[in-house]
Coordinates of C-alpha atoms (C1' of nucleotides) in Angstrom, one line a residue:
Chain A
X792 CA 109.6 -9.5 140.1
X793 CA 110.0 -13.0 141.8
X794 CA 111.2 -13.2 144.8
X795 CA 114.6 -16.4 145.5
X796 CA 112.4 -18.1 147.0
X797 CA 110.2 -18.7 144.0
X798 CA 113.1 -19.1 142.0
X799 CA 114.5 -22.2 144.0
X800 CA 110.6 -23.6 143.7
X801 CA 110.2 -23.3 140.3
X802 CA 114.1 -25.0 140.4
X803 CA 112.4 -27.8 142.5
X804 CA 109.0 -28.2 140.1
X805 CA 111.5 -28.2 137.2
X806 CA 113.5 -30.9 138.6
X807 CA 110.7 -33.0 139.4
X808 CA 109.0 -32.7 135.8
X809 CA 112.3 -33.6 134.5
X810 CA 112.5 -36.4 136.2
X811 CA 109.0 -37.6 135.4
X812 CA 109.8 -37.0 131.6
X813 CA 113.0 -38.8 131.3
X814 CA 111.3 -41.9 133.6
X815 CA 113.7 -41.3 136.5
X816 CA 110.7 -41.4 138.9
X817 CA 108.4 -43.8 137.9
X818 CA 104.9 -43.5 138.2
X819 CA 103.1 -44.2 142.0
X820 CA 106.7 -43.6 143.4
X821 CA 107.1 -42.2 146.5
X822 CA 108.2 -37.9 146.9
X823 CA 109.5 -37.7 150.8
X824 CA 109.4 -34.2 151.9
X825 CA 112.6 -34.4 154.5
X826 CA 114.5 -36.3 151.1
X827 CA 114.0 -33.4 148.6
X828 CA 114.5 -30.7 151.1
X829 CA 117.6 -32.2 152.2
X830 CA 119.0 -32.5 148.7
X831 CA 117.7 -29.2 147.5
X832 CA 118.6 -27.2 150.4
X833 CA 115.2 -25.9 151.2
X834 CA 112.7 -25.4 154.2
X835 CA 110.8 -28.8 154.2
X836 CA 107.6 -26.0 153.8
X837 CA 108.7 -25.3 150.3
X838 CA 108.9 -28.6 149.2
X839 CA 105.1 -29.0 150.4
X840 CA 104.5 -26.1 148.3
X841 CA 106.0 -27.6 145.2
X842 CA 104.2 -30.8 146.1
X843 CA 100.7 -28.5 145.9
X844 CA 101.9 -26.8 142.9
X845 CA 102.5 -30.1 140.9
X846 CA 99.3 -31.4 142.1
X847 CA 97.4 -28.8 140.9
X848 CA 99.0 -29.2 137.3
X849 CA 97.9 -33.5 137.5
X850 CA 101.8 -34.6 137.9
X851 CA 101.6 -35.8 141.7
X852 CA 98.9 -37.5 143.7
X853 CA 98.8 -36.7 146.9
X854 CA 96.4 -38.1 150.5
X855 CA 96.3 -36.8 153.5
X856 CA 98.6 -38.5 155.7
X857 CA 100.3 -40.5 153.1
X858 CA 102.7 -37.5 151.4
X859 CA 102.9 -37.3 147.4
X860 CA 103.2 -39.9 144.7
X861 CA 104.0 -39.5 141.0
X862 CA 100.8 -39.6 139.3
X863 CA 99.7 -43.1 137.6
X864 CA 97.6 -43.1 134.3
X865 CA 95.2 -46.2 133.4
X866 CA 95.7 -47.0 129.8
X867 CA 91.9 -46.3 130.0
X868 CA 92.8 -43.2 131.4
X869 CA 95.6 -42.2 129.2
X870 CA 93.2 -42.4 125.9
X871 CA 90.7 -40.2 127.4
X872 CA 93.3 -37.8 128.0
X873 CA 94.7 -38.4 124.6
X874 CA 91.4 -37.8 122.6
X875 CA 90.8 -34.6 124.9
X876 CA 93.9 -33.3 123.2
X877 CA 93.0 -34.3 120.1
X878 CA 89.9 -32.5 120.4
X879 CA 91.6 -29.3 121.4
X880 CA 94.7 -29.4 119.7
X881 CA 92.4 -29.6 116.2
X882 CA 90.2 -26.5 117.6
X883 CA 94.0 -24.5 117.7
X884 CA 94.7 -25.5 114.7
X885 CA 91.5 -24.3 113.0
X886 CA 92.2 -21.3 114.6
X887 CA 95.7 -20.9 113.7
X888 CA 95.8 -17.9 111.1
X889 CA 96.9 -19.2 107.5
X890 CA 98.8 -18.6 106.4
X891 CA 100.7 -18.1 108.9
X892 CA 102.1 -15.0 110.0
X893 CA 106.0 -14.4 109.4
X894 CA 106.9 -14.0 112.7
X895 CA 105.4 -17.2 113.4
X896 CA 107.3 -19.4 110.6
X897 CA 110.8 -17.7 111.7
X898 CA 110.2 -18.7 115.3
X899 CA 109.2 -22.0 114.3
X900 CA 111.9 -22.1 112.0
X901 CA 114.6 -21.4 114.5
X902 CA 113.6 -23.7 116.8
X903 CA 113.3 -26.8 114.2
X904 CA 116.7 -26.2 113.0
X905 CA 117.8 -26.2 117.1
X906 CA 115.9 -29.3 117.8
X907 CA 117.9 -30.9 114.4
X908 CA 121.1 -30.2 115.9
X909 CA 120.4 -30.9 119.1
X910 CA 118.7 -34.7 118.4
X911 CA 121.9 -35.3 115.8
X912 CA 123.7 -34.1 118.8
X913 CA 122.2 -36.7 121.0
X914 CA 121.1 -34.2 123.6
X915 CA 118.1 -35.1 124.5
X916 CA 117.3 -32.9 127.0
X917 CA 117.8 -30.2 125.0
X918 CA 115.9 -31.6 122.4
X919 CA 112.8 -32.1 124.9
X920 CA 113.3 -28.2 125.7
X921 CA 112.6 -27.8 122.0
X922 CA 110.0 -29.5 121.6
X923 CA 108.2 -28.3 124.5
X924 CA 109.2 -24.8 122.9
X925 CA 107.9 -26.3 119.3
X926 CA 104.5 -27.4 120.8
X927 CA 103.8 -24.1 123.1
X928 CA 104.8 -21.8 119.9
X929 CA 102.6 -23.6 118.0
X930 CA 99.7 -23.4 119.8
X931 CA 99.8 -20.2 121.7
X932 CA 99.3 -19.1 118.2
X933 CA 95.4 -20.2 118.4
X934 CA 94.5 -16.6 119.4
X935 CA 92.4 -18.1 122.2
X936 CA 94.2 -17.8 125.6
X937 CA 92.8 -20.5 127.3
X938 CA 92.6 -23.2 124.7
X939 CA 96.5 -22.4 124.8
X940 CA 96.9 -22.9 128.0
X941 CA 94.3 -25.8 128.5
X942 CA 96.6 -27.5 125.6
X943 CA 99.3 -26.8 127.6
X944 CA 97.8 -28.5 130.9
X945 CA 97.6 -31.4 129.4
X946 CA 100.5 -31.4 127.5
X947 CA 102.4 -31.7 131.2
X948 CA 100.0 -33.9 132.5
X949 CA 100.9 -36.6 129.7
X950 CA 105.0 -35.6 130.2
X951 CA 104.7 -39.3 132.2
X952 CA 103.3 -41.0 129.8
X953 CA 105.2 -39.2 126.5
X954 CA 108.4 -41.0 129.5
X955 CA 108.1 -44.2 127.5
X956 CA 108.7 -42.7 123.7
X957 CA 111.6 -40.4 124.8
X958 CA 114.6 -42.2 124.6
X959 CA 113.3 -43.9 120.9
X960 CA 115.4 -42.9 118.4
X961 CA 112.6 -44.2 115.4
X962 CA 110.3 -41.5 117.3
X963 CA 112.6 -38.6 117.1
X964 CA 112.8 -38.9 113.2
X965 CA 109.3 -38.8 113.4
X966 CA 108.7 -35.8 115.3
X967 CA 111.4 -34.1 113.5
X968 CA 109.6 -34.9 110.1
X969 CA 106.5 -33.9 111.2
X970 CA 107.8 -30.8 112.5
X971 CA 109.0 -30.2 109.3
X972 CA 105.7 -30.6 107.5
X973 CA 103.7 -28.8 110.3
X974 CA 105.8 -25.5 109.4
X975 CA 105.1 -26.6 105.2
X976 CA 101.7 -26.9 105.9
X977 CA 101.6 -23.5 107.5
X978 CA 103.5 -21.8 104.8
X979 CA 101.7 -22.8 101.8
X980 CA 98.1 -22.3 104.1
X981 CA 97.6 -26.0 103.7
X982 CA 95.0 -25.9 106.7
X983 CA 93.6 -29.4 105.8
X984 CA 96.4 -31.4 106.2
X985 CA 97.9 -29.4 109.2
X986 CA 94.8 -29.8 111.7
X987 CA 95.5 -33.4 110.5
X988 CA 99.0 -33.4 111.2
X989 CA 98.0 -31.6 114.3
X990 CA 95.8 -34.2 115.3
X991 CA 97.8 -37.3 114.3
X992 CA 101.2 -36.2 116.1
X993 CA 99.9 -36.8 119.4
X994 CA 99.3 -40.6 119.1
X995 CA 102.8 -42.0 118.7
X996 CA 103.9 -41.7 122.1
X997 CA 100.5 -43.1 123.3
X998 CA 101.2 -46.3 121.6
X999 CA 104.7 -46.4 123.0
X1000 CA 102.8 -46.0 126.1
X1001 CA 100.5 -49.0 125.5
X1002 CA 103.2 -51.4 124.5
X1003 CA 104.6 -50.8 127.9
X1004 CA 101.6 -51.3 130.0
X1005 CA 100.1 -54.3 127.8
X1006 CA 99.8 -57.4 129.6
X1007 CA 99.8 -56.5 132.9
X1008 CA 96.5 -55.0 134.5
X1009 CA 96.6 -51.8 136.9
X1010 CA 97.7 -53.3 139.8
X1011 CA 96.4 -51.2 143.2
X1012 CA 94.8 -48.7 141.4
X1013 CA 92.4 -48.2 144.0
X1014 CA 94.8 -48.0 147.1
Chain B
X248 CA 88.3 -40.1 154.9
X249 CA 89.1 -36.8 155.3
X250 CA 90.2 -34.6 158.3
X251 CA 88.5 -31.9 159.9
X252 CA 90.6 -28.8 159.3
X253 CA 89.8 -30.3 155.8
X254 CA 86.2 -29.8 156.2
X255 CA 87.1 -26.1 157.4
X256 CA 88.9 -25.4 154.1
X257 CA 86.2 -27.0 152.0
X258 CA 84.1 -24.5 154.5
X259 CA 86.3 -21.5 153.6
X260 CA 86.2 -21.8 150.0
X261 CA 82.8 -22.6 149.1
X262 CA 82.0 -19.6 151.2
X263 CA 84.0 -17.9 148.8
X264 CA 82.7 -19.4 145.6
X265 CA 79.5 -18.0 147.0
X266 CA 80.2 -15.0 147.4
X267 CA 82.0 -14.6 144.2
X268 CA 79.0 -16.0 142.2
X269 CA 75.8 -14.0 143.9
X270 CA 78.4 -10.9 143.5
X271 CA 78.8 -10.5 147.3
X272 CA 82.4 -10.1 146.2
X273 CA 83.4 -8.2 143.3
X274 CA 86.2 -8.6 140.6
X275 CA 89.6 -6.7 141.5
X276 CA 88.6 -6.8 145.3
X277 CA 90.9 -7.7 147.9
X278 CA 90.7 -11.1 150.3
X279 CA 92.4 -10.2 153.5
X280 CA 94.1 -13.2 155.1
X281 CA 93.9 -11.7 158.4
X282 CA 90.0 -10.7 158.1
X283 CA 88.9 -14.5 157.3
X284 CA 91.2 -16.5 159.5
X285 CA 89.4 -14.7 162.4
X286 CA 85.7 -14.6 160.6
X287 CA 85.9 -18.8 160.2
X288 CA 88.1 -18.9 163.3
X289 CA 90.8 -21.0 161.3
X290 CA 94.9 -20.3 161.4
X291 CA 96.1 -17.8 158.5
X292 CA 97.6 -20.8 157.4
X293 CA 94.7 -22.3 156.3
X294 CA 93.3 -19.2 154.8
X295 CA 96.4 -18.8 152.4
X296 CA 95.9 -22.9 151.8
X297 CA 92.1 -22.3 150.7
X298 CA 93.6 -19.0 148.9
X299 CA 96.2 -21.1 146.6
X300 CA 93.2 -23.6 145.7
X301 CA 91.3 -20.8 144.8
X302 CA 94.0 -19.2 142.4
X303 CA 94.1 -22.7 141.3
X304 CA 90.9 -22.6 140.5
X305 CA 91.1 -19.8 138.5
X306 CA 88.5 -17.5 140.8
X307 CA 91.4 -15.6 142.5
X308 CA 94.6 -14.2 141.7
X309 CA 97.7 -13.9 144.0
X310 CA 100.4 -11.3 143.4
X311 CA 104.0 -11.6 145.6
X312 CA 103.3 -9.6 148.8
X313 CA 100.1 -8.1 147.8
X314 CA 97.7 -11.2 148.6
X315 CA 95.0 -12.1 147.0
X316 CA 91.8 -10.3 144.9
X317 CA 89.1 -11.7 143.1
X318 CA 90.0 -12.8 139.5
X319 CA 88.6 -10.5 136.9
X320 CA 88.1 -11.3 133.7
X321 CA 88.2 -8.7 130.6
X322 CA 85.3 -8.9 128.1
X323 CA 87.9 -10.0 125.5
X324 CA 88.7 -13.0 128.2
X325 CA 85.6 -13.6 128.9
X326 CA 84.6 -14.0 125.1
X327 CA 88.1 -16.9 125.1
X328 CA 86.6 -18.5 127.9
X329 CA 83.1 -18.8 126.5
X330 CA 84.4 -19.9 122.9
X331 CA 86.6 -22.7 124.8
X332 CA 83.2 -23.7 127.2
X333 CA 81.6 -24.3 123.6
X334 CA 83.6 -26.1 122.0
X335 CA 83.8 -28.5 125.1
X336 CA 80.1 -28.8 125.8
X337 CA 79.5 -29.4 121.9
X338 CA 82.0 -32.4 122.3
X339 CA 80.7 -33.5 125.7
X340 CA 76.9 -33.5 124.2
X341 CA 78.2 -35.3 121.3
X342 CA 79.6 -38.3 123.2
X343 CA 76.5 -38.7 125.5
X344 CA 75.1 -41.8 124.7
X345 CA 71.6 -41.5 123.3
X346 CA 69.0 -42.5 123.5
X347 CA 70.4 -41.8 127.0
X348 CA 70.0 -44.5 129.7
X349 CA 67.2 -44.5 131.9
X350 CA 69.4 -43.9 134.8
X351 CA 70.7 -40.6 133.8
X352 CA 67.1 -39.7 132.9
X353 CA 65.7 -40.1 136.0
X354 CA 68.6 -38.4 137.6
X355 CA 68.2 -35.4 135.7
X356 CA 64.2 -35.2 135.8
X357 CA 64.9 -35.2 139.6
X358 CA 67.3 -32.2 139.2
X359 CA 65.1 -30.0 137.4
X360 CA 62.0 -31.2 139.0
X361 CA 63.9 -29.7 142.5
X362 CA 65.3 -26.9 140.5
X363 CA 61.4 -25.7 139.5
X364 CA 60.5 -26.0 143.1
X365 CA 63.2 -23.9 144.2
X366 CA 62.6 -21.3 141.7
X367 CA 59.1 -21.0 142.1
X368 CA 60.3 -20.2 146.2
X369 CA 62.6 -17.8 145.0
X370 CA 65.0 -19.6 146.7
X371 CA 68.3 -18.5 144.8
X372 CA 71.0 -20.4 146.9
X373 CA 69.0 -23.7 145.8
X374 CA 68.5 -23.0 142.5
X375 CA 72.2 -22.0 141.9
X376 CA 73.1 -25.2 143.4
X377 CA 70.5 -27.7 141.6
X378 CA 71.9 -25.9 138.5
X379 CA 75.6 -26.8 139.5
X380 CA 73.9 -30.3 139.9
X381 CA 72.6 -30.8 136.2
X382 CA 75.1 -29.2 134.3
X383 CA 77.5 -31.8 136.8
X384 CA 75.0 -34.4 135.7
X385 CA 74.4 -33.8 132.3
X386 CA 78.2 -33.4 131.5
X387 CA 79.4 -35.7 133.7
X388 CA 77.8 -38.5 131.4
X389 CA 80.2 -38.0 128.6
X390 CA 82.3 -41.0 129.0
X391 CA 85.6 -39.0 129.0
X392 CA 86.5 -37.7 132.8
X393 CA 88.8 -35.3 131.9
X394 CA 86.7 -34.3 129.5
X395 CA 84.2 -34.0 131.7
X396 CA 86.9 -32.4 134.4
X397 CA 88.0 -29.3 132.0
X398 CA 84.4 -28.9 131.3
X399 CA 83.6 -28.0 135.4
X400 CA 86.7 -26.6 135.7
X401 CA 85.6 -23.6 133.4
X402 CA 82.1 -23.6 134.8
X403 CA 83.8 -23.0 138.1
X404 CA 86.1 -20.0 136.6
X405 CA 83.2 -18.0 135.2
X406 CA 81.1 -17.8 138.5
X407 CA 82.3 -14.3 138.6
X408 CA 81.0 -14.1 135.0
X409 CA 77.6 -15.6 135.5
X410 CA 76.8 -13.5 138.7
X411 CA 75.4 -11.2 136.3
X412 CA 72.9 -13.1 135.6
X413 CA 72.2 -14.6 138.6
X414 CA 69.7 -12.4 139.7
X415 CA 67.5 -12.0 136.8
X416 CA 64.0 -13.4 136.7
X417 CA 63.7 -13.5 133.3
X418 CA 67.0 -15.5 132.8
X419 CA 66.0 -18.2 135.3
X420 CA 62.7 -18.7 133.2
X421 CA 64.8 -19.3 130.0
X422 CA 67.6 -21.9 132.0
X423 CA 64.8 -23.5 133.3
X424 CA 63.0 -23.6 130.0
X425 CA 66.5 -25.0 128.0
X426 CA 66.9 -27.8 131.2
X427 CA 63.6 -29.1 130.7
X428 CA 64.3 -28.9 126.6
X429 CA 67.6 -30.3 127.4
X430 CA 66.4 -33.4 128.8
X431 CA 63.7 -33.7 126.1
X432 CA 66.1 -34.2 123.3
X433 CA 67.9 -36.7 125.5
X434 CA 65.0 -38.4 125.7
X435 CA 64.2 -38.6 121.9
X436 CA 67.3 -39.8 121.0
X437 CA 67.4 -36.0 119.3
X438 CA 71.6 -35.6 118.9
X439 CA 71.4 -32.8 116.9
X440 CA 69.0 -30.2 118.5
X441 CA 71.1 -31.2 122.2
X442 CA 74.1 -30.4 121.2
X443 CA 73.2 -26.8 119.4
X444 CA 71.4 -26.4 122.9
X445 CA 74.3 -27.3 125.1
X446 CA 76.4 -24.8 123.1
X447 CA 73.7 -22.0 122.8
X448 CA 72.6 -22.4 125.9
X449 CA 75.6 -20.5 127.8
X450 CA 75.9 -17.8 126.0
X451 CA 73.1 -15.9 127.8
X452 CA 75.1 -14.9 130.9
X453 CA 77.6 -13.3 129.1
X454 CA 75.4 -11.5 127.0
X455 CA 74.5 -10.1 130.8
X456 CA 78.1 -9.6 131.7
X457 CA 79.2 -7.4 128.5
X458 CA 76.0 -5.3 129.1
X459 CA 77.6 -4.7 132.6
X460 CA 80.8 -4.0 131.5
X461 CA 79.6 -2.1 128.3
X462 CA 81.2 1.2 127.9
X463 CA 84.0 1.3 130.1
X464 CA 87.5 -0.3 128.8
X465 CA 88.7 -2.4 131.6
X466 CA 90.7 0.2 133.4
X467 CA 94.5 -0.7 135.5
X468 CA 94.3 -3.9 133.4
X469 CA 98.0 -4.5 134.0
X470 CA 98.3 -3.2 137.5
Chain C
dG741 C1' 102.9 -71.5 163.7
dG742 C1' 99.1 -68.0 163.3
dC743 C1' 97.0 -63.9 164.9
dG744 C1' 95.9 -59.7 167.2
dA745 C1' 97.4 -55.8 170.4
dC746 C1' 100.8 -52.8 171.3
dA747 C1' 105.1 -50.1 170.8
dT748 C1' 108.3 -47.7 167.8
dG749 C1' 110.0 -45.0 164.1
dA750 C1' 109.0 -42.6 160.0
dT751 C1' 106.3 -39.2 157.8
dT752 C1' 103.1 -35.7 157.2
dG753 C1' 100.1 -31.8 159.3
dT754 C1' 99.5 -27.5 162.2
dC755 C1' 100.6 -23.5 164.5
dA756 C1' 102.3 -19.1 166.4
dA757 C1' 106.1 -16.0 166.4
dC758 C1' 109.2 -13.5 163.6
dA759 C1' 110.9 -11.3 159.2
dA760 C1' 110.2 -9.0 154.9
dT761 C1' 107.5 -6.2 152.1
dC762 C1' 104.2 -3.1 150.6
dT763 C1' 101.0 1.0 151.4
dT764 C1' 99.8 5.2 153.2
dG765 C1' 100.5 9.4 155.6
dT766 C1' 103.6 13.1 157.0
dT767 C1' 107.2 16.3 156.9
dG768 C1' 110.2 19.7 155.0
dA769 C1' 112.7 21.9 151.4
dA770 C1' 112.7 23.8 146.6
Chain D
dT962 C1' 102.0 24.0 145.7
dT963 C1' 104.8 20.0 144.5
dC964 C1' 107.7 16.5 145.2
dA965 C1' 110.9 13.3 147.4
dA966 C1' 112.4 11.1 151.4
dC967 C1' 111.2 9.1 155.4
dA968 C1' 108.3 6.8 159.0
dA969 C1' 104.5 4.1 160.7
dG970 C1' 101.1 0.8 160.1
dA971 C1' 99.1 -3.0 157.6
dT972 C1' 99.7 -7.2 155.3
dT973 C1' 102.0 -11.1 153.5
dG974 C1' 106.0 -14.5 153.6
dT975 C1' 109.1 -17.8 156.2
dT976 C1' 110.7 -20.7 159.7
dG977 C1' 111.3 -24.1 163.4
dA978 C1' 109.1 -26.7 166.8
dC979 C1' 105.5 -29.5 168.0
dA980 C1' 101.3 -32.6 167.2
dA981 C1' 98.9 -36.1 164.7
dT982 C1' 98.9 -39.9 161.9
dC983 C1' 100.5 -43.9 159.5
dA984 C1' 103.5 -48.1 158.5
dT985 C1' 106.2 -51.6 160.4
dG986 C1' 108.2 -54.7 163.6
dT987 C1' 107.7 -57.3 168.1
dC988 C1' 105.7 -59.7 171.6
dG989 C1' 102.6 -62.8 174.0
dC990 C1' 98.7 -65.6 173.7
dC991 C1' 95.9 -69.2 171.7

DNA sequence: GGCGACATGATTGTCAACAATCTTGTTGAA
DNA sequence: TTCAACAAGATTGTTGACAATCATGTCGCC
């Protein structure tokens, strides 16, 4: 199906969104095409190629001339984003059936007992896995294609700014108990509260996000 | 600003978006890299470059060593699409401010007043691109750029949907009918018979498109 | 010392040749 | 006739070298 090549991009993209998530590259830092291709033993070409492809998906800026930077959000920015998700992920979860189909609730449920073991665990990569797993199952369930995957869009545009509530351990209980109630809510066809719920879960990590940047105005934001 | 094989590219894939919306190109048909780089007289290179915008785009499709064909949408997809385009104009019409500024007004009488002309001259390139203009315009004024973003993004996807329609007299009267109502409301300070508009007001062209593809299932679907 | 012109190194952008892959047509045997 | 194996042509994918551009440091002049 995919050729190695592809395989050692997607390697590459992965990397590079990992990095951005757990706030190892910073936002407006510098990508250097010779660097990565050096350390990830590929033709400088691919690395371009990844640069396009993470572009495309909002996680790199990148001007002619001037190479690829980690993509920097205003808080102004960030909160349009944020209520742009709101908007959609309320429209999934209207559309969600309910109650919710079995095969559904087992997924979920399999996947909220993983993320509980791995965040006791203290693995927090794993638990990010999860979670991106939790949010994609969730809402692939909309039965509309494209809200899914314009959800989804956003969801990695925002992995830099979610960077800032990863590592909080008062956030984790959080998620993990709203997890829980998102999989209740679907159960017992409680569609009220879960489009709520829906709605509400994406703001914590936005406020994280403010606390960080307050103070200090976007410096350079137009260089 | 920008450089000239820049302006090439832009060449290259407007030409494209052209062709793909007055149906000079049909879905499921090929784009040979070879063919274009020596119709625009630019390297292969920059062909496949313009191709990967375009599959980012969403108006083509590339497949591993079979290049690149012009994205088709099933009527099922196309109904997804059109539900998601709803639900984002509704929002966007919601969030204009209203009674809309003068400004945006004037813009928009502008727009339509050129759009009238053009149509009345039957000159269909014009018109397609005035409308591009106002619906640009019109959303653009939202007050939420990503909102605003996704919103153009799927307007560019479904030019191969709305090349149905883009021939038809009788549809042109009614677009430029619902403009003209369109900025009427805006002008009243009338939110509620806007945004039913803005919603209502796309469905038309695919109306067109399922009569097209009425009958016949969408055949090699997964090919 | 301050400032602009120039030189240098670092970095990205472009291209054309070569390699890999797919598609199509042909042959020959069952 | 039908089918599989093979061959030839068409098309896309990859690479390395070279060109263009940008950022930084240096020098001489005022």
């Amino acid at each position: 199906m995919k050729n190695q090549t592809d395989v050692q991009l997607n390697l590459l993209i992965d990397s590079i969104k990992q990095d951005i998530i757990f706030g190892r590259l910073r936002p407006r830092e510098r990508l250097l095409e010779d660097q990565l291709s050096e350390r990830f033993n590929m033709s400088r070409h691919q690395v371009r190629m990844a640069f396009s492809v993470l572009d495309q998906m909002g996680l790199v800026t990148r001007r002619p001339n001037k190479g690829a930077i980690v993509r920097d959000f205003s808080v102004e920015e960030a909160e349009e984003v944020y209520e742009l998700r709101a908007l959609l992920q309320g429209e999934a979860a209207r559309r969600i059936p309910m109650p919710a189909p079995a095969d559904l609730l087992n997924r979920l449920d399999q996947i909220q007992e993983a993320f509980c073991a791995a965040a006791d665990a203290g693995d927090l990569q794993r638990v990010c896995k999860l979670n991106n797993e939790f949010h994609g199952v969730i809402f692939g369930a909309c039965n509309n294609r494209y809200l899914a995957e314009t959800i989804d869009r956003f969801w990695i545009q925002t992995l830099g700014i979610r960077c800032y509530a990863i590592g909080d351990p008062a956030l984790l209980v959080h998620s993990r108990n709203e997890h829980a109630a998102m999989i209740r809510y679907l159960r017992e066809g409680d569609r009220e509260s879960f489009v709520q719920l829906c709605i509400d879960h994406i703001w914590r990590p936005f406020e994280a996000y403010k606390r960080a940047h307050g103070g200090w105005t976007t410096l350079q934001q137009s260089a």
